[in-house]
Short mmCIF file of C-alpha atoms and ligand atoms in Angstrom, two decimals:
data_model
loop_
_atom_site.label_atom_id
_atom_site.label_comp_id
_atom_site.label_asym_id
_atom_site.label_seq_id
_atom_site.Cartn_x
_atom_site.Cartn_y
_atom_site.Cartn_z
CA UNK A 1 -2.01 16.04 -20.26
CA UNK A 2 1.31 14.25 -20.08
CA UNK A 3 1.81 11.74 -17.34
CA UNK A 4 4.26 12.88 -14.67
CA UNK A 5 7.30 10.69 -14.15
CA UNK A 6 6.31 9.91 -10.59
CA UNK A 7 3.36 7.69 -9.65
CA UNK A 8 3.19 9.10 -6.12
CA UNK A 9 4.87 12.13 -4.66
CA UNK A 10 4.62 13.06 -1.01
CA UNK A 11 5.63 16.57 0.02
CA UNK A 12 6.23 17.74 3.57
CA UNK A 13 3.54 15.61 5.14
CA UNK A 14 2.86 16.14 8.83
CA UNK A 15 0.42 14.25 11.01
CA UNK A 16 -0.22 14.37 14.74
CA UNK A 17 -2.60 12.37 16.87
CA UNK A 18 -3.23 14.69 19.78
CA UNK A 19 0.16 15.68 21.13
CA UNK A 20 1.87 12.77 19.36
CA UNK A 21 3.51 14.05 16.16
CA UNK A 22 3.76 10.84 14.17
CA UNK A 23 4.89 12.24 10.80
CA UNK A 24 7.26 15.17 10.97
CA UNK A 25 7.57 16.41 7.42
CA UNK A 26 7.87 13.44 5.09
CA UNK A 27 8.85 13.87 1.44
CA UNK A 28 9.62 11.29 -1.23
CA UNK A 29 8.52 10.23 -4.66
CA UNK A 30 8.00 6.90 -6.38
CA UNK A 31 8.50 6.80 -10.14
CA UNK A 32 6.04 5.15 -12.52
CA UNK A 33 6.67 1.42 -12.57
CA UNK A 34 8.90 1.46 -9.53
CA UNK A 35 8.59 -0.43 -6.29
CA UNK A 36 9.26 1.75 -3.29
CA UNK A 37 9.80 -0.12 -0.04
CA UNK A 38 9.26 1.51 3.34
CA UNK A 39 11.01 -0.06 6.31
CA UNK A 40 11.26 0.98 9.94
CA UNK A 41 10.59 -0.12 13.48
CA UNK A 42 7.09 -0.69 14.77
CA UNK A 43 5.53 2.66 15.69
CA UNK A 44 7.76 4.68 13.34
CA UNK A 45 4.72 5.87 11.34
CA UNK A 46 4.76 3.54 8.32
CA UNK A 47 1.05 2.69 8.35
CA UNK A 48 0.10 6.29 9.03
CA UNK A 49 2.21 7.40 6.07
CA UNK A 50 0.68 4.81 3.76
CA UNK A 51 -2.80 5.79 4.92
CA UNK A 52 -2.03 9.46 4.28
CA UNK A 53 -1.41 8.61 0.62
CA UNK A 54 -5.09 7.75 0.09
CA UNK A 55 -6.34 10.10 2.83
CA UNK A 56 -7.62 7.25 4.99
CA UNK A 57 -5.67 9.39 7.41
CA UNK A 58 -5.81 13.04 6.37
CA UNK A 59 -2.48 14.86 6.82
CA UNK A 60 -2.41 18.03 8.90
CA UNK A 61 -0.06 19.60 6.37
CA UNK A 62 1.56 18.69 3.09
CA UNK A 63 0.64 17.53 -0.37
CA UNK A 64 0.11 14.12 -1.91
CA UNK A 65 0.46 13.87 -5.69
CA UNK A 66 -1.06 10.88 -7.44
CA UNK A 67 -0.33 11.09 -11.16
CA UNK A 68 -1.71 14.44 -12.28
CA UNK A 69 -3.77 15.08 -9.18
CA UNK A 70 -2.75 16.74 -5.96
CA UNK A 71 -4.59 15.97 -2.75
CA UNK A 72 -4.75 18.81 -0.30
CA UNK A 73 -6.13 18.92 3.19
CA UNK A 74 -7.39 21.69 5.43
CA UNK A 75 -8.01 22.01 9.14
CA UNK A 76 -11.63 22.44 10.24
CA UNK A 77 -12.39 24.90 13.00
CA UNK A 78 -12.31 22.04 15.53
CA UNK A 79 -8.74 21.25 14.43
CA UNK A 80 -9.57 18.04 12.54
CA UNK A 81 -7.87 17.73 9.15
CA UNK A 82 -10.18 16.95 6.22
CA UNK A 83 -9.69 16.55 2.47
CA UNK A 84 -10.13 19.81 0.57
CA UNK A 85 -12.11 18.26 -2.25
CA UNK A 86 -14.12 15.09 -1.45
CA UNK A 87 -15.10 14.52 -5.10
CA UNK A 88 -11.51 14.64 -6.19
CA UNK A 89 -10.65 12.26 -3.36
CA UNK A 90 -13.05 9.69 -4.76
CA UNK A 91 -11.39 10.01 -8.17
CA UNK A 92 -7.90 9.70 -6.72
CA UNK A 93 -8.78 6.75 -4.51
CA UNK A 94 -9.92 4.89 -7.61
CA UNK A 95 -6.29 5.05 -8.79
CA UNK A 96 -5.01 3.42 -5.61
CA UNK A 97 -5.36 -0.20 -4.53
CA UNK A 98 -4.61 -1.11 -0.96
CA UNK A 99 -3.70 -4.45 0.60
CA UNK A 100 -3.78 -4.65 4.40
CA UNK A 101 -2.00 -6.81 6.91
CA UNK A 102 -5.23 -8.56 7.93
CA UNK A 103 -6.67 -9.05 4.43
CA UNK A 104 -9.98 -7.29 5.27
CA UNK A 105 -12.04 -9.63 3.10
CA UNK A 106 -15.82 -9.74 3.42
CA UNK A 107 -16.31 -12.88 5.46
CA UNK A 108 -19.87 -13.60 4.31
CA UNK A 109 -19.00 -13.40 0.63
CA UNK A 110 -17.25 -15.96 -1.52
CA UNK A 111 -13.85 -15.35 -3.04
CA UNK A 112 -15.40 -14.43 -6.38
CA UNK A 113 -17.94 -12.10 -4.75
CA UNK A 114 -15.14 -10.38 -2.87
CA UNK A 115 -13.23 -9.75 -6.08
CA UNK A 116 -16.19 -8.47 -8.17
CA UNK A 117 -17.76 -6.34 -5.43
CA UNK A 118 -15.80 -3.15 -6.22
CA UNK A 119 -15.96 -3.38 -10.02
CA UNK A 120 -19.74 -4.08 -10.00
CA UNK A 121 -20.92 -1.79 -7.22
CA UNK A 122 -18.39 1.04 -7.35
CA UNK A 123 -17.27 1.08 -10.98
CA UNK A 124 -20.62 -0.17 -12.35
CA UNK A 125 -19.00 -2.69 -14.65
CA UNK A 126 -21.31 -5.36 -16.12
CA UNK A 127 -21.32 -8.40 -13.87
CA UNK A 128 -20.25 -10.88 -16.55
CA UNK A 129 -17.28 -8.70 -17.44
CA UNK A 130 -16.32 -8.33 -13.80
CA UNK A 131 -16.50 -12.11 -13.38
CA UNK A 132 -14.31 -12.71 -16.45
CA UNK A 133 -11.71 -10.29 -15.12
CA UNK A 134 -11.93 -11.75 -11.61
CA UNK A 135 -11.34 -15.27 -12.89
CA UNK A 136 -8.26 -14.11 -14.80
CA UNK A 137 -6.95 -12.45 -11.64
CA UNK A 138 -7.68 -15.47 -9.46
CA UNK A 139 -5.73 -17.60 -11.93
CA UNK A 140 -2.88 -15.10 -11.72
CA UNK A 141 -2.70 -15.43 -7.92
CA UNK A 142 -3.06 -19.22 -8.16
CA UNK A 143 -6.58 -19.53 -6.76
CA UNK A 144 -8.79 -20.55 -9.70
CA UNK A 145 -10.12 -23.51 -7.74
CA UNK A 146 -11.20 -21.35 -4.77
CA UNK A 147 -13.67 -18.99 -6.43
CA UNK A 148 -16.66 -20.43 -4.52
CA UNK A 149 -14.90 -20.76 -1.16
CA UNK A 150 -15.52 -18.42 1.77
CA UNK A 151 -12.55 -16.63 3.37
CA UNK A 152 -12.78 -18.76 6.54
CA UNK A 153 -12.16 -21.84 4.41
CA UNK A 154 -8.85 -20.47 3.17
CA UNK A 155 -5.40 -20.24 4.71
CA UNK A 156 -3.97 -16.81 5.54
CA UNK A 157 -1.73 -16.92 2.49
CA UNK A 158 -4.69 -17.74 0.25
CA UNK A 159 -6.79 -14.98 1.81
CA UNK A 160 -4.04 -12.46 1.20
CA UNK A 161 -3.78 -13.56 -2.43
CA UNK A 162 -7.55 -13.00 -2.77
CA UNK A 163 -7.07 -9.53 -1.27
CA UNK A 164 -4.41 -8.82 -3.91
CA UNK A 165 -6.74 -10.04 -6.69
CA UNK A 166 -9.47 -7.83 -5.25
CA UNK A 167 -7.20 -4.79 -5.31
CA UNK A 168 -6.13 -5.56 -8.89
CA UNK A 169 -9.76 -5.93 -10.00
CA UNK A 170 -10.17 -2.16 -9.70
CA UNK A 171 -7.33 -1.57 -12.19
CA UNK A 172 -5.39 0.71 -9.86
CA UNK A 173 -2.47 2.81 -11.06
CA UNK A 174 -0.60 2.25 -7.81
CA UNK A 175 -0.77 -0.58 -5.29
CA UNK A 176 -0.15 0.13 -1.62
CA UNK A 177 0.79 -2.79 0.63
CA UNK A 178 0.85 -2.46 4.42
CA UNK A 179 2.90 -5.37 5.78
CA UNK A 180 1.07 -7.89 3.62
CA UNK A 181 2.87 -10.90 5.11
CA UNK A 182 3.23 -10.03 8.77
CA UNK A 183 -0.02 -11.74 9.84
CA UNK A 184 0.96 -14.96 8.07
CA UNK A 185 2.49 -18.16 9.33
CA UNK A 186 6.07 -18.37 8.03
CA UNK A 187 5.30 -21.13 5.54
CA UNK A 188 2.78 -18.88 3.76
CA UNK A 189 4.94 -15.80 3.39
CA UNK A 190 6.64 -17.10 0.24
CA UNK A 191 3.46 -17.64 -1.78
CA UNK A 192 2.34 -14.04 -1.16
CA UNK A 193 5.78 -12.56 -1.86
CA UNK A 194 5.89 -14.51 -5.14
CA UNK A 195 2.66 -12.83 -6.26
CA UNK A 196 4.00 -9.40 -5.29
CA UNK A 197 7.23 -10.11 -7.16
CA UNK A 198 5.26 -11.02 -10.30
CA UNK A 199 3.47 -7.68 -10.09
CA UNK A 200 6.80 -5.89 -9.66
CA UNK A 201 8.19 -7.70 -12.71
CA UNK A 202 5.18 -6.55 -14.72
CA UNK A 203 6.17 -2.97 -13.96
CA UNK A 204 3.38 -2.04 -11.59
CA UNK A 205 3.91 1.01 -9.42
CA UNK A 206 3.89 -0.13 -5.81
CA UNK A 207 4.59 1.16 -2.35
CA UNK A 208 5.36 -1.66 0.01
CA UNK A 209 5.64 -1.39 3.77
CA UNK A 210 7.36 -4.57 4.87
CA UNK A 211 9.37 -6.31 7.56
CA UNK A 212 10.76 -8.71 4.97
CA UNK A 213 14.15 -7.06 4.56
CA UNK A 214 15.56 -9.56 2.11
CA UNK A 215 12.50 -9.18 -0.08
CA UNK A 216 12.60 -5.37 0.15
CA UNK A 217 16.22 -5.45 -0.92
CA UNK A 218 15.53 -7.71 -3.89
CA UNK A 219 12.30 -6.26 -5.19
CA UNK A 220 12.47 -2.51 -4.53
CA UNK A 221 13.93 0.17 -6.77
CA UNK A 222 14.11 2.55 -3.87
CA UNK A 223 13.93 2.01 -0.12
CA UNK A 224 13.02 4.45 2.60
CA UNK A 225 13.91 3.99 6.25
CA UNK A 226 11.43 5.72 8.51
CA UNK A 227 12.50 6.54 12.05
CA UNK A 228 10.31 8.39 14.53
CA UNK A 229 8.33 10.11 11.81
CA UNK A 230 11.15 11.27 9.57
CA UNK A 231 12.88 9.80 6.53
CA UNK A 232 16.13 8.90 8.25
CA UNK A 233 17.71 7.46 5.11
CA UNK A 234 16.62 6.65 1.56
CA UNK A 235 18.16 5.39 -1.63
CA UNK A 236 18.67 2.36 -3.80
CA UNK A 237 18.35 -0.80 -1.70
CA UNK A 238 21.93 -1.95 -2.37
CA UNK A 239 23.27 1.23 -0.76
CA UNK A 240 20.77 1.29 2.06
CA UNK A 241 21.17 -2.33 3.10
CA UNK A 242 24.88 -2.81 2.40
CA UNK A 243 26.26 0.59 3.36
CA UNK A 244 23.86 2.26 5.75
CA UNK A 245 25.01 5.75 6.71
CA UNK A 246 22.71 6.43 9.64
CA UNK A 247 23.52 4.79 12.98
CA UNK A 248 19.84 4.20 13.53
CA UNK A 249 19.51 2.32 10.28
CA UNK A 250 22.60 0.30 11.16
CA UNK A 251 21.07 -0.64 14.48
CA UNK A 252 17.77 -1.48 12.82
CA UNK A 253 19.47 -3.77 10.31
CA UNK A 254 21.77 -5.41 12.84
CA UNK A 255 19.56 -8.44 13.60
CA UNK A 256 19.85 -9.37 9.90
CA UNK A 257 23.62 -9.71 9.98
P1 ADP B 301 3.95 1.63 12.18
O1 ADP B 301 3.01 1.25 11.09
O2 ADP B 301 5.28 2.06 11.70
O3 ADP B 301 4.05 0.56 13.24
P2 ADP B 301 1.89 3.54 12.90
O4 ADP B 301 1.78 4.49 11.77
O5 ADP B 301 0.85 2.47 12.98
O6 ADP B 301 3.35 2.91 12.92
O7 ADP B 301 1.84 4.31 14.26
C1 ADP B 301 2.74 5.38 14.57
C2 ADP B 301 2.28 6.05 15.84
O8 ADP B 301 1.03 6.67 15.65
C3 ADP B 301 2.10 5.11 17.02
O9 ADP B 301 2.55 5.75 18.17
C4 ADP B 301 0.59 4.90 17.07
O10 ADP B 301 0.18 4.61 18.37
C5 ADP B 301 0.07 6.24 16.60
N1 ADP B 301 -1.22 6.14 15.91
C6 ADP B 301 -1.46 5.54 14.73
N2 ADP B 301 -2.75 5.65 14.37
C7 ADP B 301 -3.35 6.36 15.37
C8 ADP B 301 -4.70 6.81 15.59
N3 ADP B 301 -5.67 6.58 14.70
N4 ADP B 301 -4.94 7.50 16.72
C9 ADP B 301 -3.97 7.77 17.61
N5 ADP B 301 -2.68 7.37 17.46
C10 ADP B 301 -2.37 6.67 16.35
MG1 MG B 302 2.00 -0.49 10.62
#
């Protein structure tokens, strides 16, 4: 089967929480090797959208394409949306790596144990191979000397770099980042953005929800502005940031000027 030109395609995704319709028919696609940045005010639905991509939140309607697979959902009789095919979901999730705002590391495991956990216990890779790979990844994120440390002994920036190494250890086809620097002290933002930029330069497919506008402008191939659950504007970052068409986007970008 030939690989489609998109890494992720989202088609007419809707999601409500009770009476609150958070996503109102979202569509976009991210090409293989591209970085797609998602920006928007707090509460506009960015995290919900990112979570819909791996069905951590199951959409009420719409389709999510990951490479050659399409994730569908259905409503149970009680109205709760569930994935149509749980076995397929497992397969698709293996293609997606996710990095969260709050790192979500296992606090009682060392850095190395955090990074090898998925490969050894989920992918059943031999432990020595997983360790070799993990050490390469820790070197890549600049943390070779921290393999035996526990998360609490690390700074926020270091913990987030471990979380990125952990996501990479599963060899994902696409990396999803949900505001990876917004829980960090300002002096640590740069070290995490540098790692993300390296991954972008290597041609990894990524979807990045971020408040770092300057970074989004520099690193993304395509930017989407989400406003109240719709794609209010999208395009190449130069156009979006320098010549916003929508008044709402203009207002959103104003503090930057
Ligand atoms: P953003 O990431 O852009 O700040 P979110 O996707 O987190 O926005 O949230 C969008 C809206 O959806 C908010 O009003 C939030 O309260 C609501 N929401 C998000 N997750 C849930 C949930 N699990 N249950 C109920 N409401 C939720
Ligand atoms: Mg969010």
